[in-house]
Amino acid sequence: MTILVLNGPNLSRLGKREPEVYGRQTLDDINRKLVENFPRFSFEFFQTEYEGALLEKLFQSEDQGGYLGVVLNAGALTHYSIALRDAISAVTIPVVEVHLSNIYAREEFRRRSVISEVCVGVISGFGANSYHLGVRALMGIVSLEPE
Ligand code: DQA
């Protein structure tokens, strides 16, 4: 079973982008550590700057089948994309919403997520570890042990 790790706009810039908020690890670093930490799983990684591409990837994964779930950092789309919210509602694959920063401890506009209600849960504020916790959350949903 494969876990899809989906990243939206600006997450390609991790490592360089506001390191005091998002840390110094690049997205490649984060992805590599996921593979190392969860050797039993196969991962697919996808990052895009485009809203539509994120939707298409979700639908492709749903149609293709074989996915355990999705760990999704939608970036700023989290706060306003009703299209993304509808897409998550439209698929049966469980989606865990993750954020590196604690979106509830930041600017007012970040405190609202339009996708949380249609995700199985939210992990926010643990830096790169949010992705690891996201994978563990998915494992909990399907009752799998890490090793
Ligand atoms: C983010 C938080 C969002 O508000 C922001 O737009 C991002 C990253 C995070 O991982 O903390 O791009 O999703």
PDB file of N, CA and C in Angstrom, residues 51 55 77 81-90 112-118:
ATOM      1  N   GLU A  51      -3.299  24.704  -8.030  1.00  0.00           N
ATOM      2  CA  GLU A  51      -4.480  24.146  -7.373  1.00  0.00           C
ATOM      3  C   GLU A  51      -5.058  22.972  -8.172  1.00  0.00           C
ATOM      4  N   LEU A  55      -5.820  18.776  -7.363  1.00  0.00           N
ATOM      5  CA  LEU A  55      -7.110  18.095  -7.516  1.00  0.00           C
ATOM      6  C   LEU A  55      -6.964  16.875  -8.439  1.00  0.00           C
ATOM      7  N   LEU A  77      -3.526  27.207   0.119  1.00  0.00           N
ATOM      8  CA  LEU A  77      -4.838  26.745  -0.385  1.00  0.00           C
ATOM      9  C   LEU A  77      -5.734  26.288   0.763  1.00  0.00           C
ATOM     10  N   SER A  81      -9.325  27.426  -0.505  1.00  0.00           N
ATOM     11  CA  SER A  81      -9.708  26.665  -1.705  1.00  0.00           C
ATOM     12  C   SER A  81     -10.906  25.749  -1.468  1.00  0.00           C
ATOM     13  N   ILE A  82     -12.066  26.243  -1.851  1.00  0.00           N
ATOM     14  CA  ILE A  82     -13.283  25.428  -1.764  1.00  0.00           C
ATOM     15  C   ILE A  82     -13.193  24.295  -2.794  1.00  0.00           C
ATOM     16  N   ALA A  83     -12.487  24.553  -3.897  1.00  0.00           N
ATOM     17  CA  ALA A  83     -12.301  23.502  -4.905  1.00  0.00           C
ATOM     18  C   ALA A  83     -11.541  22.324  -4.305  1.00  0.00           C
ATOM     19  N   LEU A  84     -10.516  22.612  -3.515  1.00  0.00           N
ATOM     20  CA  LEU A  84      -9.744  21.536  -2.879  1.00  0.00           C
ATOM     21  C   LEU A  84     -10.604  20.822  -1.838  1.00  0.00           C
ATOM     22  N   ARG A  85     -11.340  21.586  -1.087  1.00  0.00           N
ATOM     23  CA  ARG A  85     -12.249  20.994  -0.093  1.00  0.00           C
ATOM     24  C   ARG A  85     -13.232  20.024  -0.774  1.00  0.00           C
ATOM     25  N   ASP A  86     -13.815  20.470  -1.865  1.00  0.00           N
ATOM     26  CA  ASP A  86     -14.781  19.619  -2.584  1.00  0.00           C
ATOM     27  C   ASP A  86     -14.110  18.370  -3.138  1.00  0.00           C
ATOM     28  N   ALA A  87     -12.871  18.519  -3.594  1.00  0.00           N
ATOM     29  CA  ALA A  87     -12.138  17.369  -4.144  1.00  0.00           C
ATOM     30  C   ALA A  87     -11.864  16.341  -3.047  1.00  0.00           C
ATOM     31  N   ILE A  88     -11.484  16.814  -1.868  1.00  0.00           N
ATOM     32  CA  ILE A  88     -11.223  15.889  -0.752  1.00  0.00           C
ATOM     33  C   ILE A  88     -12.523  15.168  -0.378  1.00  0.00           C
ATOM     34  N   SER A  89     -13.634  15.917  -0.386  1.00  0.00           N
ATOM     35  CA  SER A  89     -14.949  15.306  -0.110  1.00  0.00           C
ATOM     36  C   SER A  89     -15.320  14.265  -1.149  1.00  0.00           C
ATOM     37  N   ALA A  90     -14.856  14.492  -2.360  1.00  0.00           N
ATOM     38  CA  ALA A  90     -15.264  13.634  -3.478  1.00  0.00           C
ATOM     39  C   ALA A  90     -14.518  12.303  -3.517  1.00  0.00           C
ATOM     40  N   ARG A 112      -8.083  29.838   9.928  1.00  0.00           N
ATOM     41  CA  ARG A 112      -9.236  29.139   9.356  1.00  0.00           C
ATOM     42  C   ARG A 112      -8.747  28.210   8.253  1.00  0.00           C
ATOM     43  N   SER A 113      -9.118  26.941   8.390  1.00  0.00           N
ATOM     44  CA  SER A 113      -8.840  25.992   7.315  1.00  0.00           C
ATOM     45  C   SER A 113     -10.174  25.574   6.732  1.00  0.00           C
ATOM     46  N   VAL A 114     -10.318  25.708   5.420  1.00  0.00           N
ATOM     47  CA  VAL A 114     -11.585  25.304   4.785  1.00  0.00           C
ATOM     48  C   VAL A 114     -11.586  23.812   4.457  1.00  0.00           C
ATOM     49  N   ILE A 115     -10.441  23.147   4.682  1.00  0.00           N
ATOM     50  CA  ILE A 115     -10.374  21.713   4.342  1.00  0.00           C
ATOM     51  C   ILE A 115     -10.474  20.797   5.572  1.00  0.00           C
ATOM     52  N   SER A 116     -10.251  21.357   6.774  1.00  0.00           N
ATOM     53  CA  SER A 116     -10.206  20.493   7.976  1.00  0.00           C
ATOM     54  C   SER A 116     -11.442  19.619   8.129  1.00  0.00           C
ATOM     55  N   GLU A 117     -12.597  20.212   7.862  1.00  0.00           N
ATOM     56  CA  GLU A 117     -13.863  19.475   8.086  1.00  0.00           C
ATOM     57  C   GLU A 117     -13.977  18.224   7.232  1.00  0.00           C
ATOM     58  N   VAL A 118     -13.291  18.214   6.105  1.00  0.00           N
ATOM     59  CA  VAL A 118     -13.420  17.050   5.212  1.00  0.00           C
ATOM     60  C   VAL A 118     -12.172  16.147   5.270  1.00  0.00           C
TER      61      VAL A 118
END
